[in-house]
Short mmCIF file of C-alpha atoms and ligand atoms in Angstrom, two decimals:
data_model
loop_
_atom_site.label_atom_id
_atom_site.label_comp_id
_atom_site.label_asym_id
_atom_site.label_seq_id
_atom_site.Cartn_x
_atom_site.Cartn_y
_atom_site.Cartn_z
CA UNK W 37 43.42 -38.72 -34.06
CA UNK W 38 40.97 -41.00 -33.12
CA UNK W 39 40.44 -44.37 -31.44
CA UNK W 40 39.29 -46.82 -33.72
CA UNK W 41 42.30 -48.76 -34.54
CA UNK W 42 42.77 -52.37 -35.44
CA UNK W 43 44.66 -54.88 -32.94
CA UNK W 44 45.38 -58.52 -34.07
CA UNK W 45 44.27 -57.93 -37.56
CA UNK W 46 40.50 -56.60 -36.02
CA UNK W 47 39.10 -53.41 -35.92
CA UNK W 48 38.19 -51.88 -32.58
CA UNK W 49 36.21 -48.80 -31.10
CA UNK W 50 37.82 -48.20 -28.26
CA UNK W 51 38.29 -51.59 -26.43
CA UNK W 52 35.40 -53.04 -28.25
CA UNK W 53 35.90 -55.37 -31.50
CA UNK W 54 33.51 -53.54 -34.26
CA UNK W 55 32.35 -57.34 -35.87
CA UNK W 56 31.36 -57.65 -32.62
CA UNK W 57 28.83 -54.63 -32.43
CA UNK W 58 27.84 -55.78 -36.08
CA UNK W 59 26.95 -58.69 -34.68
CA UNK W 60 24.66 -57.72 -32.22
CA UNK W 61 22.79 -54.64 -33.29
CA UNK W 62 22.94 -55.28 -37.28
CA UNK W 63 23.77 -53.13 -40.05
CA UNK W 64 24.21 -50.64 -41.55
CA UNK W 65 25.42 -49.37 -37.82
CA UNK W 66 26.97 -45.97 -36.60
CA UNK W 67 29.53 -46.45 -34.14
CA UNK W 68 30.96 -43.14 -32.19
CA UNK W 69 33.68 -43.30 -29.84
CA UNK W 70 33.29 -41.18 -26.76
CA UNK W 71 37.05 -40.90 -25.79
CA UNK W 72 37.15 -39.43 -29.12
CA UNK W 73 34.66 -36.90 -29.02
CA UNK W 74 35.70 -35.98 -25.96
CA UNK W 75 39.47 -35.51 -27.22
CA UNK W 76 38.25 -33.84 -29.97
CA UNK W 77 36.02 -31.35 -27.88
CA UNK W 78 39.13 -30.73 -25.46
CA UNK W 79 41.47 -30.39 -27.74
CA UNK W 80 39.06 -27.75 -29.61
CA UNK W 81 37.84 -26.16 -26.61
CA UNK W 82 41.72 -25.62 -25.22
CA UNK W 83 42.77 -24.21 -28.24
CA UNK W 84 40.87 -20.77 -27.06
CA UNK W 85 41.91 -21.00 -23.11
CA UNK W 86 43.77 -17.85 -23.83
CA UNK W 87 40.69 -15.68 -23.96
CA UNK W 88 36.82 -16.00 -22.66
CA UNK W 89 34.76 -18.40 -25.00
CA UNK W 90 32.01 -20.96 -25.71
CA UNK W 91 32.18 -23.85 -27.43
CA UNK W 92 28.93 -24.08 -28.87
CA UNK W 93 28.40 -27.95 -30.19
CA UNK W 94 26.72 -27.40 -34.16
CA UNK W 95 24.14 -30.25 -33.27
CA UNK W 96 23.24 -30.52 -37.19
CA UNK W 97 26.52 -31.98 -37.38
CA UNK W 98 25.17 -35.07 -35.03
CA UNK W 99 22.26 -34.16 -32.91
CA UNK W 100 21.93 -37.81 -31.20
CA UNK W 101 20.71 -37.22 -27.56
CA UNK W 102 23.57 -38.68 -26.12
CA UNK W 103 26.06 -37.84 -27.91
CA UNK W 104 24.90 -34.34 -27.10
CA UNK W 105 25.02 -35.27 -23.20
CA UNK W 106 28.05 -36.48 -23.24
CA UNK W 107 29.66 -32.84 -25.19
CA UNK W 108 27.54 -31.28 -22.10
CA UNK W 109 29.16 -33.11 -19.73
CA UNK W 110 32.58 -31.55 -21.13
CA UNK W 111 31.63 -27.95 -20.69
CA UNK W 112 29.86 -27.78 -24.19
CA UNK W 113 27.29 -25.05 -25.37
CA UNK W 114 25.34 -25.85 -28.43
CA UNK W 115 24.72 -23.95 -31.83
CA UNK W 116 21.29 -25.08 -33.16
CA UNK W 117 18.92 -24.22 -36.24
CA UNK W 118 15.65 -25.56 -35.46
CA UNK W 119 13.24 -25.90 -33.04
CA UNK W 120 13.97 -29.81 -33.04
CA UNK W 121 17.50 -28.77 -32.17
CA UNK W 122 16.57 -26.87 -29.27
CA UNK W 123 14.18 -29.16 -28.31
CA UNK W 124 17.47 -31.73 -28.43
CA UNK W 125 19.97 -29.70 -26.80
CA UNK W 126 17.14 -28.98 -23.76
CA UNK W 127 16.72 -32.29 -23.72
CA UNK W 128 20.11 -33.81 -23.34
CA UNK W 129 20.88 -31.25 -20.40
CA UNK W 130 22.86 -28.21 -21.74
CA UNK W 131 21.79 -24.92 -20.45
CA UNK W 132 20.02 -22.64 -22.05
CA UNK W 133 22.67 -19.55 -21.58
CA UNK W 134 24.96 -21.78 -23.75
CA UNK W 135 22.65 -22.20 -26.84
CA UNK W 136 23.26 -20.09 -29.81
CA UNK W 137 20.40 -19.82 -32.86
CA UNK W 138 21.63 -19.51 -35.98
CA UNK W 139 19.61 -19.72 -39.72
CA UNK W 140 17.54 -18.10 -42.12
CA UNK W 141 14.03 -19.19 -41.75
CA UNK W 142 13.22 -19.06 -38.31
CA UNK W 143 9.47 -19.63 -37.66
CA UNK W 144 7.20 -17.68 -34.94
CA UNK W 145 6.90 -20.58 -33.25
CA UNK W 146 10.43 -21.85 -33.24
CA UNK W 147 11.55 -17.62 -32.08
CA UNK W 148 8.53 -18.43 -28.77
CA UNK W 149 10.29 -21.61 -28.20
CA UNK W 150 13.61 -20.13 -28.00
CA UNK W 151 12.53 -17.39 -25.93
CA UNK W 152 10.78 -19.44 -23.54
CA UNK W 153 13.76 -21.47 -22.74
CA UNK W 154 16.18 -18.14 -22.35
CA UNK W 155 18.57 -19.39 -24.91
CA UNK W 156 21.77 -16.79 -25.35
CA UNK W 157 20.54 -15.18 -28.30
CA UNK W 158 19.88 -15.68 -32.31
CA UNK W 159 22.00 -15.16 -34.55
CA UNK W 160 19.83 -12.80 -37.11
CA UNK W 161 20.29 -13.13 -40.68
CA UNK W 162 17.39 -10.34 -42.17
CA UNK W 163 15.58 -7.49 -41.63
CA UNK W 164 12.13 -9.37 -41.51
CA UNK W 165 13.68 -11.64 -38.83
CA UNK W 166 14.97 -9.04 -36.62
CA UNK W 167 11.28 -7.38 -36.76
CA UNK W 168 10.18 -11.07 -36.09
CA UNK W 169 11.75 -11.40 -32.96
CA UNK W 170 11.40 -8.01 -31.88
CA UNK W 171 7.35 -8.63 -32.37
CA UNK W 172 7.35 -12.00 -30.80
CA UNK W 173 9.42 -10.99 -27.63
CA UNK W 174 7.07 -8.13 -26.89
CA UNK W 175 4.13 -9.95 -26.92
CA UNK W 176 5.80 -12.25 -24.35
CA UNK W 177 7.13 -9.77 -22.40
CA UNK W 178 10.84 -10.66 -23.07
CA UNK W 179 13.86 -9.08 -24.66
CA UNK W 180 15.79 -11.12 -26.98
CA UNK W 181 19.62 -11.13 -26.99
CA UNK W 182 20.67 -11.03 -30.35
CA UNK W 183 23.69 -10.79 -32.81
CA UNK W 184 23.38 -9.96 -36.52
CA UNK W 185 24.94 -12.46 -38.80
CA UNK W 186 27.25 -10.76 -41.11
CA UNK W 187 28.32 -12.10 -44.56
CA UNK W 188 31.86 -10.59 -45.06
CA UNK W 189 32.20 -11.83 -48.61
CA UNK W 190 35.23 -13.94 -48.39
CA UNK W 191 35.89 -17.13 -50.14
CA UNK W 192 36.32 -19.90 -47.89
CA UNK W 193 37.65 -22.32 -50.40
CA UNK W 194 35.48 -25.29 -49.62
CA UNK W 195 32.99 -26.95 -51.77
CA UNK W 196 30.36 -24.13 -53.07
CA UNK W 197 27.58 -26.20 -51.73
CA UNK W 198 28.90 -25.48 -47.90
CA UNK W 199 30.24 -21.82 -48.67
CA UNK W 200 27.93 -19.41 -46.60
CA UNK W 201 30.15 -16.10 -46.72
CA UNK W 202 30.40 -15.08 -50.07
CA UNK W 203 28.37 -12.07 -51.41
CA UNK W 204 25.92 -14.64 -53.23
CA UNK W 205 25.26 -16.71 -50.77
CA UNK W 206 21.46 -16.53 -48.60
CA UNK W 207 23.42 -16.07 -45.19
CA UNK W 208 23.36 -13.12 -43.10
CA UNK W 209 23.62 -9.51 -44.08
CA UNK W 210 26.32 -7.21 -46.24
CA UNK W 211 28.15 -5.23 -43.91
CA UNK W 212 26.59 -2.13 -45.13
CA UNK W 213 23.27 -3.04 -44.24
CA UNK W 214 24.03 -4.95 -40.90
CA UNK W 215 24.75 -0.92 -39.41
CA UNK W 216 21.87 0.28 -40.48
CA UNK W 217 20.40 -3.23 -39.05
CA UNK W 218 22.10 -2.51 -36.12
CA UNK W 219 20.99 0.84 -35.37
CA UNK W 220 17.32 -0.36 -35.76
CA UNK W 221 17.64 -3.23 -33.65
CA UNK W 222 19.03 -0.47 -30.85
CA UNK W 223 15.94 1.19 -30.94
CA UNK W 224 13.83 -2.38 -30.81
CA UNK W 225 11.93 -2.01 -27.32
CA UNK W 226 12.19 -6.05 -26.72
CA UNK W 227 15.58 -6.57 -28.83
CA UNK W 228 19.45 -6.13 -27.12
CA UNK W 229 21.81 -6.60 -29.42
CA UNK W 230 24.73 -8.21 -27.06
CA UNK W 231 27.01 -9.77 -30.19
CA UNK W 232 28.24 -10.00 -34.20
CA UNK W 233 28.06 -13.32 -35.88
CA UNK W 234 29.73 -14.89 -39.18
CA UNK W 235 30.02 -18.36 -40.12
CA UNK W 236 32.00 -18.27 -43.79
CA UNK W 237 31.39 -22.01 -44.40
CA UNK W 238 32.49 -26.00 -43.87
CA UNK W 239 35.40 -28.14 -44.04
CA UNK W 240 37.82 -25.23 -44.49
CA UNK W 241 41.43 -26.54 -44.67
CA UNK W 242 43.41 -23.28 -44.07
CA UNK W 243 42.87 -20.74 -41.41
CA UNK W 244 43.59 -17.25 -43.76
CA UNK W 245 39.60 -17.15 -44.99
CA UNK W 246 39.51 -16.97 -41.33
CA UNK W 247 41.66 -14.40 -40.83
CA UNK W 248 40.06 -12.18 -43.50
CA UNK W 249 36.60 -12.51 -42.12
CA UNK W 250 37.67 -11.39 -38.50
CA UNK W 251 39.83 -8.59 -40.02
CA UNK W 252 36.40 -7.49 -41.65
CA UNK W 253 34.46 -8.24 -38.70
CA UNK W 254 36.85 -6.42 -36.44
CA UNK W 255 36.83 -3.56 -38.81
CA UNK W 256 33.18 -3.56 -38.90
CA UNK W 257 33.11 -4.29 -34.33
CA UNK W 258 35.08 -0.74 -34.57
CA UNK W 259 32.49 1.36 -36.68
CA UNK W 260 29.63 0.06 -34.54
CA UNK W 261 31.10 1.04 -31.23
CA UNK W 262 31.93 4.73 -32.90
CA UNK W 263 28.11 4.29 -33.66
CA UNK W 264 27.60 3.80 -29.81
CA UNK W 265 26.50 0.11 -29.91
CA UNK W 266 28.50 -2.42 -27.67
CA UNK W 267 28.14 -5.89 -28.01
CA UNK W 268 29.61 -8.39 -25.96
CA UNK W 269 29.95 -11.38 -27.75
CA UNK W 270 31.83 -12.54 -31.28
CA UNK W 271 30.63 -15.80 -32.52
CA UNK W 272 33.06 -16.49 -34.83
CA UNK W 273 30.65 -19.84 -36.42
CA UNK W 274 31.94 -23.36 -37.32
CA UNK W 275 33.81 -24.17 -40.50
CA UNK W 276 36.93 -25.92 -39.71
CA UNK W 277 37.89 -28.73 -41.64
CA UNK W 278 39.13 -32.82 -41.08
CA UNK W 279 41.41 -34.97 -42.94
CA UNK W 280 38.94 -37.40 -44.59
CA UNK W 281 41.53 -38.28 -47.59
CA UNK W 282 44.79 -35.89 -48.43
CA UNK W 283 43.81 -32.22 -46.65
CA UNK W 284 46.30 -31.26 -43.93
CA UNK W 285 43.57 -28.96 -42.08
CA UNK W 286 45.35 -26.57 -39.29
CA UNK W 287 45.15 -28.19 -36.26
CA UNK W 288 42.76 -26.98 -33.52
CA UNK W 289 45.36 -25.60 -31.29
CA UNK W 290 47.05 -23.49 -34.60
CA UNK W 291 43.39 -22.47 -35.52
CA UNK W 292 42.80 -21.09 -31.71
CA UNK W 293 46.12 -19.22 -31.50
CA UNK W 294 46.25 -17.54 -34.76
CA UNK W 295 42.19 -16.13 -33.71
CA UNK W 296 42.74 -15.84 -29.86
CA UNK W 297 46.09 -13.39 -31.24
CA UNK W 298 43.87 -11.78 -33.84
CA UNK W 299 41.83 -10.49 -31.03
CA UNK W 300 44.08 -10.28 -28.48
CA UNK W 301 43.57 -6.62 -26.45
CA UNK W 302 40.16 -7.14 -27.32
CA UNK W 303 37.85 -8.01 -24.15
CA UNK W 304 34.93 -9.91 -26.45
CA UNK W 305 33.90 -13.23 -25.46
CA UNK W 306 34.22 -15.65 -28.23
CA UNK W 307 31.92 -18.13 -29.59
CA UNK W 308 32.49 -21.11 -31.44
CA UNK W 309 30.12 -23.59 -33.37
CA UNK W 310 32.12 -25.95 -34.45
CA UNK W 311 30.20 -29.67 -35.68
CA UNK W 312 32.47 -31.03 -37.98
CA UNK W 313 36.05 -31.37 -36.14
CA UNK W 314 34.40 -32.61 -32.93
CA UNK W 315 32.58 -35.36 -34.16
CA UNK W 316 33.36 -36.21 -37.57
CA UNK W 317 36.25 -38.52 -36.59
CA UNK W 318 34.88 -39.91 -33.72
CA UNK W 319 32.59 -41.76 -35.93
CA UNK W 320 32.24 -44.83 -38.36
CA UNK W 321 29.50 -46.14 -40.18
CA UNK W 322 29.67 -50.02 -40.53
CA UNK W 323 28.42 -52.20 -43.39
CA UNK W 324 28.04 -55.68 -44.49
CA UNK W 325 28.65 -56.81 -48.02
CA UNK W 326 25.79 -58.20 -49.91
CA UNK W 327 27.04 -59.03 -53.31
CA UNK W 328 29.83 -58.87 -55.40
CA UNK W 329 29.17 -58.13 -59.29
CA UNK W 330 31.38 -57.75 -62.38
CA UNK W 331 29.90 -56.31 -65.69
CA UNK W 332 32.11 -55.92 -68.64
CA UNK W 333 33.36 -52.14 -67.63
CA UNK W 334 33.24 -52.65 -63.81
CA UNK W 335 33.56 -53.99 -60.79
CA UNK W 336 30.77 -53.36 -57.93
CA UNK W 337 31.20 -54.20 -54.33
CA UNK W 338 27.03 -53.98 -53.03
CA UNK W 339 26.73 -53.24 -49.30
CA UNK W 340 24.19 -52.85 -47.16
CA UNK W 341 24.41 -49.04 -46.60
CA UNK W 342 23.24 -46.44 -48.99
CA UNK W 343 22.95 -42.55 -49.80
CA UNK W 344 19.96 -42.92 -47.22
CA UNK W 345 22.07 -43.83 -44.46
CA UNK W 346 25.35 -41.32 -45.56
CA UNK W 347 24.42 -38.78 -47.90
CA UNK W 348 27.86 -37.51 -48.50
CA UNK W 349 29.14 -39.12 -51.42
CA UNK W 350 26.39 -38.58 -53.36
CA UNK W 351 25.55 -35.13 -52.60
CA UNK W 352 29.06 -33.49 -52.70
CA UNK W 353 31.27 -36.47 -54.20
CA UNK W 354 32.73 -36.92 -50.79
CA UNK W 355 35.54 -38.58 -49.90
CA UNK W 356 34.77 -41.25 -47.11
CA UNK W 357 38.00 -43.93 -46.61
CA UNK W 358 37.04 -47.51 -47.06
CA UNK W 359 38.63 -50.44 -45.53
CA UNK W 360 38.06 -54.11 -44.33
CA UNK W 361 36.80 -54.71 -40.84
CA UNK W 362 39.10 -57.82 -40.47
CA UNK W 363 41.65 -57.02 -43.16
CA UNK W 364 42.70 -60.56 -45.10
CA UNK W 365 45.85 -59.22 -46.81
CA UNK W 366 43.85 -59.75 -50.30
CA UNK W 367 44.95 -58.04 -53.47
CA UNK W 368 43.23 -54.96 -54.39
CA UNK W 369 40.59 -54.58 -57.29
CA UNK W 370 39.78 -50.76 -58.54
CA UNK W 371 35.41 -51.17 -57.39
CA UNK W 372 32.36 -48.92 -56.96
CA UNK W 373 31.14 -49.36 -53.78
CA UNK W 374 27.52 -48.74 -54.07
CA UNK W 375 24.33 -49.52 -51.73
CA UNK W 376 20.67 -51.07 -52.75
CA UNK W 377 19.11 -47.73 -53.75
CA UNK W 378 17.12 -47.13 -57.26
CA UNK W 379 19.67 -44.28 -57.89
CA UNK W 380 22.94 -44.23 -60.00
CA UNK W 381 24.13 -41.52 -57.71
CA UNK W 382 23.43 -44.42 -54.76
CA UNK W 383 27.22 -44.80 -53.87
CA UNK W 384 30.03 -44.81 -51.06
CA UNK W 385 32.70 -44.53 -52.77
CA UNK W 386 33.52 -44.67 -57.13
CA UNK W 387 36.91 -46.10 -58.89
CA UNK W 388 37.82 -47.30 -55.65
CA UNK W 389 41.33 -49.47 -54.74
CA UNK W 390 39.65 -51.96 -52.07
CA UNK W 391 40.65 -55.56 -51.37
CA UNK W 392 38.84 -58.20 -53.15
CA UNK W 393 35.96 -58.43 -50.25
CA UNK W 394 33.57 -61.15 -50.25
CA UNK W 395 29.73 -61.14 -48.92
CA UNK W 396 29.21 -60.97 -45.71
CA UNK W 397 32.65 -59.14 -44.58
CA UNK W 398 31.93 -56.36 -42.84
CA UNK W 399 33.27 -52.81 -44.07
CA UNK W 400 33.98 -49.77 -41.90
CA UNK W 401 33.38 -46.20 -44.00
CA UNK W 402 35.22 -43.71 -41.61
CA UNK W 403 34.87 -40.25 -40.75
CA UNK W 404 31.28 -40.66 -40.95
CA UNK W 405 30.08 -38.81 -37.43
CA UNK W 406 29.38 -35.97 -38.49
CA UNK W 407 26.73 -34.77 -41.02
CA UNK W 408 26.17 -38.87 -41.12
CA UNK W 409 23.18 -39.92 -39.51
CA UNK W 410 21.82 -36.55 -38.88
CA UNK W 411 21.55 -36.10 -42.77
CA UNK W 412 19.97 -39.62 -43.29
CA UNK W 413 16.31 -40.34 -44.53
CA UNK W 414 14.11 -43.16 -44.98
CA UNK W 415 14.53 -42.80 -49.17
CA UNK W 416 12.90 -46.57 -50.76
CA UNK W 417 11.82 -47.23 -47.27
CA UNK W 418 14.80 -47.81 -45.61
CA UNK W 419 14.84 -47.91 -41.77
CA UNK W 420 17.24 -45.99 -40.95
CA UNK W 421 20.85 -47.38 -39.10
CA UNK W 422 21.18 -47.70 -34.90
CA UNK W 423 24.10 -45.53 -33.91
CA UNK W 424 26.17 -46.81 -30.97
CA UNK W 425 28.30 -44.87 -28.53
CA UNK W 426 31.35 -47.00 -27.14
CA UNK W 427 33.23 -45.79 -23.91
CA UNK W 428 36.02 -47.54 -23.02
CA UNK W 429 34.44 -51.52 -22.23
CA UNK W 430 31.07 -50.00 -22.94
CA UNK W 431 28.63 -49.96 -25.12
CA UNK W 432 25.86 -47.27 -25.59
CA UNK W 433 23.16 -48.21 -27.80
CA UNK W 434 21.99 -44.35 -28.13
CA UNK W 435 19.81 -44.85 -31.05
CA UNK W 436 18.31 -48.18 -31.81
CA UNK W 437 17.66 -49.25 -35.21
CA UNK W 438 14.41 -48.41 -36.50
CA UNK W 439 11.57 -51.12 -37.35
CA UNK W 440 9.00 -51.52 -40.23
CA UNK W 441 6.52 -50.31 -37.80
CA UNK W 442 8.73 -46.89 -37.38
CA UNK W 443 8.44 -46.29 -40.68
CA UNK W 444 4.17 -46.55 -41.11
CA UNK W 445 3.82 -45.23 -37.68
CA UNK W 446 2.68 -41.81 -38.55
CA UNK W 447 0.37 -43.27 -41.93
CA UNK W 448 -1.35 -46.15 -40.20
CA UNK W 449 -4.11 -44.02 -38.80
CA UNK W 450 -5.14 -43.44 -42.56
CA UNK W 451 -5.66 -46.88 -43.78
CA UNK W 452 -7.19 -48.32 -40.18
CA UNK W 453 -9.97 -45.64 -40.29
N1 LIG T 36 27.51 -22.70 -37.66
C1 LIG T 36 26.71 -22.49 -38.71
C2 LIG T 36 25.89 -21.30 -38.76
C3 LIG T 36 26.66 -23.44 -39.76
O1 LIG T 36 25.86 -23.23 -40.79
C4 LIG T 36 27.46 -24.61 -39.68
C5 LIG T 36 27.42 -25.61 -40.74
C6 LIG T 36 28.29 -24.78 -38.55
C7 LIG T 36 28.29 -23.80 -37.56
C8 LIG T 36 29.16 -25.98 -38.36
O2 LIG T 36 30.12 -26.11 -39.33
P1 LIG T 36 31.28 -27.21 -39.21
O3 LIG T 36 32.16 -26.84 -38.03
O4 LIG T 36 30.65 -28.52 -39.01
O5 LIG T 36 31.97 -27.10 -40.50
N2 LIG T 36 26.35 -31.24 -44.80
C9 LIG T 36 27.65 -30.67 -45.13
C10 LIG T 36 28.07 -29.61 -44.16
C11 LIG T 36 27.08 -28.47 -44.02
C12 LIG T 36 27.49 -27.45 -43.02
C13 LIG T 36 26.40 -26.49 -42.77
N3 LIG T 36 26.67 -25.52 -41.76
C14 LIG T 36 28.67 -31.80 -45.23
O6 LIG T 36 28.30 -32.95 -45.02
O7 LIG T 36 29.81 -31.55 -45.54
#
C-alpha cells in the first residue's frame, strides 16, 4: 500500500502531480512519500504491540536526514553499521538508547564514537570485536552493552547475495562458539552482555526461515541462562520482504503475530531492524526519456537514470515496475530500459512490456526507497539524483541534487596548488 497513485490519467505523490516535481528539481529525482513511510512504520511497529519492542529503522536501507526525522518522530529507533550512520541517526534527532550497531568490521574509532554517544549496544559478530570493544570501553571508562550476533544456519530463501544466516556466510558466530563467546564476554570488566542478535537476511517472502531461527535462538536463550547469563534484549534483525513484481510477502501484522506468539511467556524485549518494508514502497525514482533506439535484435528505451543512481537491477537482476508518468494508452513494445552508463550491465529493467514512450516523457521506476539512493555512486561522473519528501500539499526537498562542483570538491585542492 502506498500513496502514489494516478488521478486524471497523472501520477501523484500524495496530493502532488510527480511531472510537476520533475519539472522543478530535474531528473533523475527520488520522490518519498511521508504518509507512506509513516503507514508503513505504523503498520510495522503495531504488528509487535503485543509484547515490549523497538523498532529500530535499518538506515542503510535510506539514511536521508529527513527521512530519518520523520521515522523519529513516529517512535522509531535506528539499526546502523557505520560511523556515518550514527553520525546520521544523531543527527536527525533519535536517541541514542534506541540505536542498535550491527556489522563485521567495526573500526576503533567508529566503537569510541558509539560509546561516546551511549548508543544501546553492538551487535558483535567475532571474537576480535568483542576484545575490541571490551579494550576500547576501558580505556574510556565505559561499559558497553552488547549482544552477540548469532548465525543459526538457516536458509532464508532470498537471493544468496542478501543471505546472512547460513553457515557460509561472514555474519555473526555458530552457536557453538557464541557460548563460549558469551561466557568470555561475562568476565569482560567494561563489556555487559544485555541481548542475542540474528539477522538471517533480505527480502524474505515467507515467515517459516523466521520461525526456525527463533526456535534456534530460543533454544540457544535457554542454554545461556542454565549457563547463568541473562540478557534482556532479542533483536530479532531486518529481513522482511515487499511485493516489487509477483511475491505475496506476509504482511507485517501476520509477521508480528506469528513472532510476538513464538515468544509469548517470554519477558524479552524485542528488537526489530527492519529497512526494507518501511521505506521501500514509499519511494519512486523518476526519469526522463532521452532517446529511443531500435537495432536489428532490440528495442532500447534510454533514460536519464542509470545503475549509478539505482543499483538494483544490475547488481541482483532486480525487479523494479516500470510505467508512464502520464500514461497515453499506447501499445506496448517488449524494450530494455537502460541508462547512459559505459556498462552493458547499465540497465532498469531487460525484455521489458512498456508502452511505446517517446523522449522527454517522464517514467516512474517504483519501489525504489529503499536500498535506492543510499546505494548510489557518482560512477562516469554522474551527480548523483535530489530526493524529495512529499507530505500531503508539501514538498520537502531533503536532498538537493548535486552540482559539477560537488563532484571535484574534495580534488580541487590538488590541481589549484
Ligand atoms: N539488520 C541487518 C543486520 C542487516 O544486515 C540488514 C540488511 C537489515 C537489518 C535490514 O534488512 P531489510 O529489512 O531491509 O531486509 N542491498 C540489498 C539489501 C541488502 C540488505 C543488507 N542488510 C538490496 O538492495 O536488496
Amino acid at each position: 500500500m502506498h500513496y502514489f497513485e494516478y488521478k486524471n490519467g497523472e501520477l501523484y505523490a500524495e496530493n502532488v502531480k510527480v511531472a510537476d516535481l520533475a519539472a522543478t528539481y530535474g531528473t533523475p529525482l527520488y520522490v518519498y512519500s511521508a504518509a507512506t513511510l509513516r503507514r508503513h512504520f505504523e503498520a510495522f511497529d503495531s504488528a509487535f504491540e503485543g509484547i515490549e519492542h523497538i523498532t529500530c529503522f535499518s538506515v542503510k536501507a535510506n539514511s536521508n536526514l529527513k527521512l530519518l526525522q520523520l521515522l523519529g518522530e513516529q517512535g522509531a529507533g535506528m539499526d546502523i553499521v557505520s560511523g556515518g550512520e550514527l553520525f546520521r541517526a544523531l543527527k536527525a534527532g533519535i536517541p541514542a538508547d534506541k540505536i542498535v550497531y550491527s556489522g563485521v568490521g567495526k573500526r576503533t574509532e567508529e566503537i569510541e564514537e558509539a560509546l561516546l554517544a551511549g548508543i544501546l549496544m553492538f551487535n558483535v559478530e567475532s571474537m576480535g570485536e568483542l576484545e575490541r570493544i571490551n579494550a576500547v570501553a576501558k580505556d574510556l571508562g565505559k561499559v558497553a552493552r552488547i549482544s552477540l550476533r548469532i548465525n543459526p544456519d538457516v536458509d532464508p530463501k532470498t537471493h544468496p547475495y542478501i543471505s546472512t544466516g547460513m553457515k557460509k556466510n561472514k555474519f555473526g558466530l555458530d552457536i557453538e562458539q557464541s557460548l563460549l563467546a558469551y561466557k568470555a564476554a561475562a568476565e569482560m570488566e567494561a563489556i555487559e552482555p544485555i541481548g542475542i542478535d540474528c539477522h538471517i537476511g533480505s527480502q524474505l517472502t515467507t515467515i517459516e526461515p523466521f520461525l526456525e531461527a527463533l526456535d534456534k535462538i530460543m533454544a540457544f536463550h535457554k542454554r545461556l541462562t542454565e549457563a547463568g547469563i541473562t540478557v534482556k534484549y532479542l533483536d530479532l534483525g531486518g529481513g522482511l520482504g515487499i511485493p516489487y513484481d509477483a511475491e505475496e510477502p506476509p504482511h507485517p501484522t501476520e509477521f508480528g503475530k506469528a513472532i510476538t506468539d513464538a515468544l509469548a511467556g517470554t519477558d524479552l524485549t524485542l528488537i526489530l531492524e527492519p529497512g526494507r518494508v518501511i521505506a521501500g514502497n514509499s519511494g519512486i525514482l523518476v526519469t526522463n526519456v532521452v532517446y529511443t533506439k531500435t537495432t536489428p535484435s532490440k528495442h532500447f528505451v534510454i533514460v536519464d537514470s542509470a545503475m549509478n543512481d539505482l543499483a538494483r537491477p544490475s547488481l541482483y537482476g532486480s525487479y523494479h515496475l516500470i510505467s508512464e508518468v502520464a500514461p497515453k494508452g499506447r501499445p506496448e513494445k517488449n524494450v530494455d530500459v537502460v541508462g547512459p552508463i559505459c556498462e552493458s550491465t547499465d540497465f532498469l529493467a531487460r525484455d521489458r512490456d512498456l508502452p511505446d514512450v517517446e523522449p522527454g516523457e517522464l517514467l516512474a521506476v517504483f519501489s525504489a526507497g529503499a536500498y535506492g539512493f543510499t546505494m548510489s555512486s557518482n560512477y562516469n561522473s554522474r551527480a548523483r539524483a535530489a530526493e524529495i519528501i512529499v507530505d500531503g500539499d508539501k514538498v520537502i526537498v531533503a536532498r538537493k541534487r548535486e552540482t559539477y562542483r560537488d563532484l571535484v570538491e574534495l580534488e580541487l585542492e590538488s590541481i589549484e596548488g
